[in-house]
Amino acid sequence: AQSVTQPDIHITVSEGASLELRCNYSYGATPYLFWYVQSPGQGLQLLLKYFSGDTLVQGIKGFEAEFKRSQSSFNLRKPSVHWSDAAEYFCAVGARDTGNQFYFGTGTSLTVIP
Amino acid sequence: DADVTQTPRNRITKTGKRIMLECSQTKGHDRMYWYRQDPGLGLRLIYYSFDVKDINKGEISDGYSVSRQAQAKFSLSLESAIPNQTALYFCATSDPMGEQYFGPGTRLTVT
């Protein structure tokens, strides 16, 4: 069965520090992979996506993620965090063989301290 | 205008009441989805529809029903609301490549 694990429920970083949010998935074939961000009281905004090709993908707001098939991971990174990055981040896997159903991780809440 | 809209945005209702959440999209996508979000649980799929005549149950469909009135409209109903259905509900559409586009959400409180 498909599943997504975000091991870190909550992360706190200082403004200007680097950030890495972990995501591991379980899926039998090559999945579609996504990262979404949700600011308080808001909907979900797509940060970046991986379908195929280059395993390092660039997204909006300076985020990037790397697909590592051997580790079943799709970790999100940002070299220098801004206070406005404080939000909840969700990793999702899209299952190609079941009508593009999405499976979401439980989310990582990011706090940015000055 | 937003590509995926949801009405209402907020709703408070009483236990046992019937309630409908509506979703409309202007993206021309065939595939539409309903999710609920609960703290610490992420988003879970309630129902999804590949086209007007194809509706499927998701992970947590019990207590919910849906109607796909047209390609652009997908409604979620709670026939008899209960307090543990208090949640944030999202509608989404999917393009042929699999990317999903989300509405702004409906915050439902059942008292």
PDB file of C-alpha atoms in Angstrom:
ATOM      1  CA  ALA A   1       0.000   0.000   0.000  1.00  0.00           C
ATOM      2  CA  GLN A   2       1.099   3.520  -0.680  1.00  0.00           C
ATOM      3  CA  SER A   3       2.095   5.666   2.257  1.00  0.00           C
ATOM      4  CA  VAL A   4       4.036   8.780   3.108  1.00  0.00           C
ATOM      5  CA  THR A   5       5.991   9.364   6.289  1.00  0.00           C
ATOM      6  CA  GLN A   6       7.143  12.711   7.584  1.00  0.00           C
ATOM      7  CA  PRO A   7       9.140  11.760  10.668  1.00  0.00           C
ATOM      8  CA  ASP A   8       9.398  15.254  12.106  1.00  0.00           C
ATOM      9  CA  ILE A   9       6.166  16.583  13.557  1.00  0.00           C
ATOM     10  CA  HIS A  10       7.653  19.928  14.465  1.00  0.00           C
ATOM     11  CA  ILE A  11      10.921  21.684  13.609  1.00  0.00           C
ATOM     12  CA  THR A  12      12.297  24.961  14.926  1.00  0.00           C
ATOM     13  CA  VAL A  13      15.048  26.813  13.077  1.00  0.00           C
ATOM     14  CA  SER A  14      16.637  30.221  13.365  1.00  0.00           C
ATOM     15  CA  GLU A  15      16.072  32.744  10.630  1.00  0.00           C
ATOM     16  CA  GLY A  16      18.894  32.474   8.112  1.00  0.00           C
ATOM     17  CA  ALA A  17      19.679  28.871   8.982  1.00  0.00           C
ATOM     18  CA  SER A  18      19.349  26.023   6.535  1.00  0.00           C
ATOM     19  CA  LEU A  19      16.359  23.716   6.543  1.00  0.00           C
ATOM     20  CA  GLU A  20      15.719  20.123   5.598  1.00  0.00           C
ATOM     21  CA  LEU A  21      12.319  18.476   5.963  1.00  0.00           C
ATOM     22  CA  ARG A  22      12.235  14.727   5.577  1.00  0.00           C
ATOM     23  CA  CYS A  23       9.800  12.697   3.546  1.00  0.00           C
ATOM     24  CA  ASN A  24       9.817   8.958   2.926  1.00  0.00           C
ATOM     25  CA  TYR A  25       7.310   7.145   0.791  1.00  0.00           C
ATOM     26  CA  SER A  26       6.238   3.628   0.099  1.00  0.00           C
ATOM     27  CA  TYR A  27       5.138   2.887  -3.432  1.00  0.00           C
ATOM     28  CA  GLY A  28       5.735   0.024  -5.803  1.00  0.00           C
ATOM     29  CA  ALA A  29       6.617   2.046  -8.873  1.00  0.00           C
ATOM     30  CA  THR A  30       7.999   5.468  -9.650  1.00  0.00           C
ATOM     31  CA  PRO A  31       5.632   7.898  -8.000  1.00  0.00           C
ATOM     32  CA  TYR A  32       4.750  11.469  -8.566  1.00  0.00           C
ATOM     33  CA  LEU A  33       6.053  13.452  -5.575  1.00  0.00           C
ATOM     34  CA  PHE A  34       4.956  16.807  -4.269  1.00  0.00           C
ATOM     35  CA  TRP A  35       5.572  19.270  -1.490  1.00  0.00           C
ATOM     36  CA  TYR A  36       2.826  21.627  -0.381  1.00  0.00           C
ATOM     37  CA  VAL A  37       2.896  24.444   2.145  1.00  0.00           C
ATOM     38  CA  GLN A  38      -0.013  25.592   4.270  1.00  0.00           C
ATOM     39  CA  SER A  39       0.159  28.891   6.105  1.00  0.00           C
ATOM     40  CA  PRO A  40      -2.093  29.334   9.134  1.00  0.00           C
ATOM     41  CA  GLY A  41      -5.724  29.547   8.098  1.00  0.00           C
ATOM     42  CA  GLN A  42      -4.864  29.099   4.438  1.00  0.00           C
ATOM     43  CA  GLY A  43      -5.198  26.445   1.772  1.00  0.00           C
ATOM     44  CA  LEU A  44      -2.407  24.390   0.252  1.00  0.00           C
ATOM     45  CA  GLN A  45       0.129  25.898  -2.084  1.00  0.00           C
ATOM     46  CA  LEU A  46       2.330  23.758  -4.290  1.00  0.00           C
ATOM     47  CA  LEU A  47       6.040  24.299  -3.622  1.00  0.00           C
ATOM     48  CA  LEU A  48       7.464  21.826  -6.100  1.00  0.00           C
ATOM     49  CA  LYS A  49       6.849  18.537  -7.847  1.00  0.00           C
ATOM     50  CA  TYR A  50       8.724  15.589  -9.296  1.00  0.00           C
ATOM     51  CA  PHE A  51       7.424  13.511 -12.164  1.00  0.00           C
ATOM     52  CA  SER A  52      10.552  12.217 -13.850  1.00  0.00           C
ATOM     53  CA  GLY A  53      13.974  13.290 -15.081  1.00  0.00           C
ATOM     54  CA  ASP A  54      16.383  15.343 -13.020  1.00  0.00           C
ATOM     55  CA  THR A  55      16.122  14.167  -9.436  1.00  0.00           C
ATOM     56  CA  LEU A  56      16.860  17.615  -8.012  1.00  0.00           C
ATOM     57  CA  VAL A  57      13.859  19.853  -8.489  1.00  0.00           C
ATOM     58  CA  GLN A  58      13.569  23.533  -7.860  1.00  0.00           C
ATOM     59  CA  GLY A  59      10.454  25.127  -6.518  1.00  0.00           C
ATOM     60  CA  ILE A  60       9.063  28.449  -5.483  1.00  0.00           C
ATOM     61  CA  LYS A  61      10.296  30.573  -2.596  1.00  0.00           C
ATOM     62  CA  GLY A  62      13.824  29.189  -2.875  1.00  0.00           C
ATOM     63  CA  PHE A  63      12.922  25.603  -1.996  1.00  0.00           C
ATOM     64  CA  GLU A  64      14.364  22.517  -3.623  1.00  0.00           C
ATOM     65  CA  ALA A  65      13.892  18.790  -3.157  1.00  0.00           C
ATOM     66  CA  GLU A  66      15.844  15.730  -4.169  1.00  0.00           C
ATOM     67  CA  PHE A  67      14.314  12.421  -5.186  1.00  0.00           C
ATOM     68  CA  LYS A  68      16.404   9.482  -4.011  1.00  0.00           C
ATOM     69  CA  ARG A  69      14.955   6.254  -5.292  1.00  0.00           C
ATOM     70  CA  SER A  70      17.329   4.061  -3.279  1.00  0.00           C
ATOM     71  CA  GLN A  71      16.172   5.672  -0.060  1.00  0.00           C
ATOM     72  CA  SER A  72      12.533   6.206  -1.077  1.00  0.00           C
ATOM     73  CA  SER A  73      12.932   9.782  -0.002  1.00  0.00           C
ATOM     74  CA  PHE A  74      12.008  13.232  -1.261  1.00  0.00           C
ATOM     75  CA  ASN A  75      13.459  15.669   1.237  1.00  0.00           C
ATOM     76  CA  LEU A  76      12.751  19.373   1.042  1.00  0.00           C
ATOM     77  CA  ARG A  77      15.564  21.864   1.538  1.00  0.00           C
ATOM     78  CA  LYS A  78      16.126  25.567   1.749  1.00  0.00           C
ATOM     79  CA  PRO A  79      19.565  27.118   2.284  1.00  0.00           C
ATOM     80  CA  SER A  80      18.394  30.146   4.287  1.00  0.00           C
ATOM     81  CA  VAL A  81      15.043  30.254   6.037  1.00  0.00           C
ATOM     82  CA  HIS A  82      12.983  33.433   6.269  1.00  0.00           C
ATOM     83  CA  TRP A  83      10.481  34.208   9.024  1.00  0.00           C
ATOM     84  CA  SER A  84       7.701  34.015   6.434  1.00  0.00           C
ATOM     85  CA  ASP A  85       8.498  30.342   5.864  1.00  0.00           C
ATOM     86  CA  ALA A  86       6.832  29.447   9.159  1.00  0.00           C
ATOM     87  CA  ALA A  87       4.001  27.144   8.122  1.00  0.00           C
ATOM     88  CA  GLU A  88       2.966  23.512   7.861  1.00  0.00           C
ATOM     89  CA  TYR A  89       4.586  21.467   5.125  1.00  0.00           C
ATOM     90  CA  PHE A  90       3.071  18.394   3.547  1.00  0.00           C
ATOM     91  CA  CYS A  91       4.711  15.800   1.376  1.00  0.00           C
ATOM     92  CA  ALA A  92       2.444  13.854  -0.969  1.00  0.00           C
ATOM     93  CA  VAL A  93       2.804  10.963  -3.351  1.00  0.00           C
ATOM     94  CA  GLY A  94       0.576  10.537  -6.353  1.00  0.00           C
ATOM     95  CA  ALA A  95      -0.168   7.015  -7.412  1.00  0.00           C
ATOM     96  CA  ARG A  96      -0.117   6.688 -11.171  1.00  0.00           C
ATOM     97  CA  ASP A  97      -1.866   3.354 -11.269  1.00  0.00           C
ATOM     98  CA  THR A  98      -4.828   4.325  -9.092  1.00  0.00           C
ATOM     99  CA  GLY A  99      -6.098   7.395 -10.839  1.00  0.00           C
ATOM    100  CA  ASN A 100      -3.593   9.816  -9.394  1.00  0.00           C
ATOM    101  CA  GLN A 101      -4.854   9.457  -5.859  1.00  0.00           C
ATOM    102  CA  PHE A 102      -2.788  11.474  -3.462  1.00  0.00           C
ATOM    103  CA  TYR A 103      -1.419  10.138  -0.221  1.00  0.00           C
ATOM    104  CA  PHE A 104      -0.331  12.806   2.202  1.00  0.00           C
ATOM    105  CA  GLY A 105       2.105  12.716   5.037  1.00  0.00           C
ATOM    106  CA  THR A 106       0.948  13.992   8.395  1.00  0.00           C
ATOM    107  CA  GLY A 107       2.834  17.230   7.974  1.00  0.00           C
ATOM    108  CA  THR A 108       5.773  19.035   9.567  1.00  0.00           C
ATOM    109  CA  SER A 109       5.149  22.266  11.397  1.00  0.00           C
ATOM    110  CA  LEU A 110       7.974  24.773  10.982  1.00  0.00           C
ATOM    111  CA  THR A 111       8.672  27.519  13.498  1.00  0.00           C
ATOM    112  CA  VAL A 112      11.215  30.200  12.619  1.00  0.00           C
ATOM    113  CA  ILE A 113      12.826  32.109  15.467  1.00  0.00           C
ATOM    114  CA  PRO A 114      14.500  35.486  14.982  1.00  0.00           C
TER     115      PRO A 114
ATOM    116  CA  ASP B   1     -10.865  34.417  -9.846  1.00  0.00           C
ATOM    117  CA  ALA B   2      -9.810  31.254  -8.090  1.00  0.00           C
ATOM    118  CA  ASP B   3      -9.687  28.066 -10.143  1.00  0.00           C
ATOM    119  CA  VAL B   4     -11.234  25.948  -7.383  1.00  0.00           C
ATOM    120  CA  THR B   5     -13.859  27.494  -5.136  1.00  0.00           C
ATOM    121  CA  GLN B   6     -15.623  26.093  -2.108  1.00  0.00           C
ATOM    122  CA  THR B   7     -18.787  27.204  -0.383  1.00  0.00           C
ATOM    123  CA  PRO B   8     -19.350  27.851   2.404  1.00  0.00           C
ATOM    124  CA  ARG B   9     -15.957  28.786   3.807  1.00  0.00           C
ATOM    125  CA  ASN B  10     -17.102  28.333   7.367  1.00  0.00           C
ATOM    126  CA  ARG B  11     -20.073  26.480   8.788  1.00  0.00           C
ATOM    127  CA  ILE B  12     -21.305  25.659  12.249  1.00  0.00           C
ATOM    128  CA  THR B  13     -24.040  23.067  12.473  1.00  0.00           C
ATOM    129  CA  LYS B  14     -25.674  20.866  15.074  1.00  0.00           C
ATOM    130  CA  THR B  15     -25.439  17.138  15.522  1.00  0.00           C
ATOM    131  CA  GLY B  16     -27.905  15.296  13.304  1.00  0.00           C
ATOM    132  CA  LYS B  17     -28.282  18.029  10.718  1.00  0.00           C
ATOM    133  CA  ARG B  18     -27.722  17.443   7.017  1.00  0.00           C
ATOM    134  CA  ILE B  19     -25.131  19.647   5.432  1.00  0.00           C
ATOM    135  CA  MET B  20     -23.719  20.031   1.943  1.00  0.00           C
ATOM    136  CA  LEU B  21     -20.348  21.442   0.986  1.00  0.00           C
ATOM    137  CA  GLU B  22     -19.987  22.580  -2.577  1.00  0.00           C
ATOM    138  CA  CYS B  23     -17.017  22.745  -4.880  1.00  0.00           C
ATOM    139  CA  SER B  24     -16.684  24.296  -8.308  1.00  0.00           C
ATOM    140  CA  GLN B  25     -13.718  24.407 -10.658  1.00  0.00           C
ATOM    141  CA  THR B  26     -12.887  26.294 -13.814  1.00  0.00           C
ATOM    142  CA  LYS B  27      -9.817  24.288 -14.789  1.00  0.00           C
ATOM    143  CA  GLY B  28     -11.706  21.877 -17.012  1.00  0.00           C
ATOM    144  CA  HIS B  29     -10.356  18.844 -15.190  1.00  0.00           C
ATOM    145  CA  ASP B  30     -12.243  15.577 -15.128  1.00  0.00           C
ATOM    146  CA  ARG B  31     -10.877  14.401 -11.801  1.00  0.00           C
ATOM    147  CA  MET B  32     -12.061  15.879  -8.524  1.00  0.00           C
ATOM    148  CA  TYR B  33     -11.441  14.963  -4.897  1.00  0.00           C
ATOM    149  CA  TRP B  34     -12.673  15.659  -1.379  1.00  0.00           C
ATOM    150  CA  TYR B  35     -10.303  15.546   1.602  1.00  0.00           C
ATOM    151  CA  ARG B  36     -10.589  16.280   5.268  1.00  0.00           C
ATOM    152  CA  GLN B  37      -7.751  17.654   7.352  1.00  0.00           C
ATOM    153  CA  ASP B  38      -7.393  16.998  11.050  1.00  0.00           C
ATOM    154  CA  PRO B  39      -4.505  18.199  13.225  1.00  0.00           C
ATOM    155  CA  GLY B  40      -1.699  15.663  13.254  1.00  0.00           C
ATOM    156  CA  LEU B  41      -3.322  13.488  10.611  1.00  0.00           C
ATOM    157  CA  GLY B  42      -2.649  15.393   7.425  1.00  0.00           C
ATOM    158  CA  LEU B  43      -5.178  15.192   4.619  1.00  0.00           C
ATOM    159  CA  ARG B  44      -7.227  12.072   4.121  1.00  0.00           C
ATOM    160  CA  LEU B  45      -9.215  11.233   1.027  1.00  0.00           C
ATOM    161  CA  ILE B  46     -12.985  10.955   1.422  1.00  0.00           C
ATOM    162  CA  TYR B  47     -14.216  10.497  -2.154  1.00  0.00           C
ATOM    163  CA  TYR B  48     -12.897  11.022  -5.644  1.00  0.00           C
ATOM    164  CA  SER B  49     -14.448  11.219  -9.075  1.00  0.00           C
ATOM    165  CA  PHE B  50     -12.798  10.571 -12.431  1.00  0.00           C
ATOM    166  CA  ASP B  51     -15.740  11.952 -14.366  1.00  0.00           C
ATOM    167  CA  VAL B  52     -19.437  12.612 -13.947  1.00  0.00           C
ATOM    168  CA  LYS B  53     -20.310   8.923 -14.014  1.00  0.00           C
ATOM    169  CA  ASP B  54     -17.362   7.589 -12.026  1.00  0.00           C
ATOM    170  CA  ILE B  55     -17.318   8.098  -8.255  1.00  0.00           C
ATOM    171  CA  ASN B  56     -15.129   6.189  -5.845  1.00  0.00           C
ATOM    172  CA  LYS B  57     -14.765   5.886  -2.101  1.00  0.00           C
ATOM    173  CA  GLY B  58     -11.568   7.010  -0.510  1.00  0.00           C
ATOM    174  CA  GLU B  59      -9.930   6.124   2.752  1.00  0.00           C
ATOM    175  CA  ILE B  60     -12.625   7.567   5.049  1.00  0.00           C
ATOM    176  CA  SER B  61     -15.957   7.638   3.207  1.00  0.00           C
ATOM    177  CA  ASP B  62     -18.211   6.415   6.048  1.00  0.00           C
ATOM    178  CA  GLY B  63     -20.735   9.096   7.019  1.00  0.00           C
ATOM    179  CA  TYR B  64     -20.264  11.017   3.775  1.00  0.00           C
ATOM    180  CA  SER B  65     -21.796  11.004   0.317  1.00  0.00           C
ATOM    181  CA  VAL B  66     -20.986  12.930  -2.845  1.00  0.00           C
ATOM    182  CA  SER B  67     -22.644  14.113  -6.014  1.00  0.00           C
ATOM    183  CA  ARG B  68     -20.940  15.042  -9.270  1.00  0.00           C
ATOM    184  CA  GLN B  69     -23.502  17.299 -10.852  1.00  0.00           C
ATOM    185  CA  ALA B  70     -21.318  18.318 -13.763  1.00  0.00           C
ATOM    186  CA  GLN B  71     -17.691  18.245 -14.754  1.00  0.00           C
ATOM    187  CA  ALA B  72     -17.181  21.473 -12.850  1.00  0.00           C
ATOM    188  CA  LYS B  73     -19.140  20.659  -9.689  1.00  0.00           C
ATOM    189  CA  PHE B  74     -18.551  18.120  -6.939  1.00  0.00           C
ATOM    190  CA  SER B  75     -20.541  18.283  -3.707  1.00  0.00           C
ATOM    191  CA  LEU B  76     -19.906  16.566  -0.395  1.00  0.00           C
ATOM    192  CA  SER B  77     -22.810  15.792   1.947  1.00  0.00           C
ATOM    193  CA  LEU B  78     -22.987  14.821   5.564  1.00  0.00           C
ATOM    194  CA  GLU B  79     -26.398  13.196   5.931  1.00  0.00           C
ATOM    195  CA  SER B  80     -26.415  13.361   9.715  1.00  0.00           C
ATOM    196  CA  ALA B  81     -23.509  15.363  11.056  1.00  0.00           C
ATOM    197  CA  ILE B  82     -21.665  14.220  14.162  1.00  0.00           C
ATOM    198  CA  PRO B  83     -19.063  16.093  16.239  1.00  0.00           C
ATOM    199  CA  ASN B  84     -16.109  14.003  15.045  1.00  0.00           C
ATOM    200  CA  GLN B  85     -16.770  15.303  11.541  1.00  0.00           C
ATOM    201  CA  THR B  86     -15.544  18.678  12.732  1.00  0.00           C
ATOM    202  CA  ALA B  87     -12.596  19.339  10.423  1.00  0.00           C
ATOM    203  CA  LEU B  88     -11.209  21.393   7.577  1.00  0.00           C
ATOM    204  CA  TYR B  89     -12.470  20.086   4.231  1.00  0.00           C
ATOM    205  CA  PHE B  90     -10.653  20.566   0.957  1.00  0.00           C
ATOM    206  CA  CYS B  91     -11.797  20.024  -2.582  1.00  0.00           C
ATOM    207  CA  ALA B  92      -9.203  19.445  -5.296  1.00  0.00           C
ATOM    208  CA  THR B  93      -8.943  18.794  -8.999  1.00  0.00           C
ATOM    209  CA  SER B  94      -6.251  16.910 -10.855  1.00  0.00           C
ATOM    210  CA  ASP B  95      -4.713  17.524 -14.241  1.00  0.00           C
ATOM    211  CA  PRO B  96      -3.816  14.606 -16.531  1.00  0.00           C
ATOM    212  CA  MET B  97      -0.244  14.602 -15.243  1.00  0.00           C
ATOM    213  CA  GLY B  98      -1.401  14.125 -11.673  1.00  0.00           C
ATOM    214  CA  GLU B  99      -0.837  17.515 -10.091  1.00  0.00           C
ATOM    215  CA  GLN B 100      -3.659  18.477  -7.746  1.00  0.00           C
ATOM    216  CA  TYR B 101      -5.079  21.953  -7.299  1.00  0.00           C
ATOM    217  CA  PHE B 102      -6.801  22.738  -4.033  1.00  0.00           C
ATOM    218  CA  GLY B 103      -9.643  24.977  -3.046  1.00  0.00           C
ATOM    219  CA  PRO B 104      -9.358  27.317  -0.055  1.00  0.00           C
ATOM    220  CA  GLY B 105     -11.071  24.888   2.316  1.00  0.00           C
ATOM    221  CA  THR B 106     -14.262  24.805   4.340  1.00  0.00           C
ATOM    222  CA  ARG B 107     -14.034  24.854   8.100  1.00  0.00           C
ATOM    223  CA  LEU B 108     -16.894  22.784   9.492  1.00  0.00           C
ATOM    224  CA  THR B 109     -17.813  22.658  13.158  1.00  0.00           C
ATOM    225  CA  VAL B 110     -20.432  20.197  14.405  1.00  0.00           C
ATOM    226  CA  THR B 111     -21.728  20.977  17.885  1.00  0.00           C
TER     227      THR B 111
END
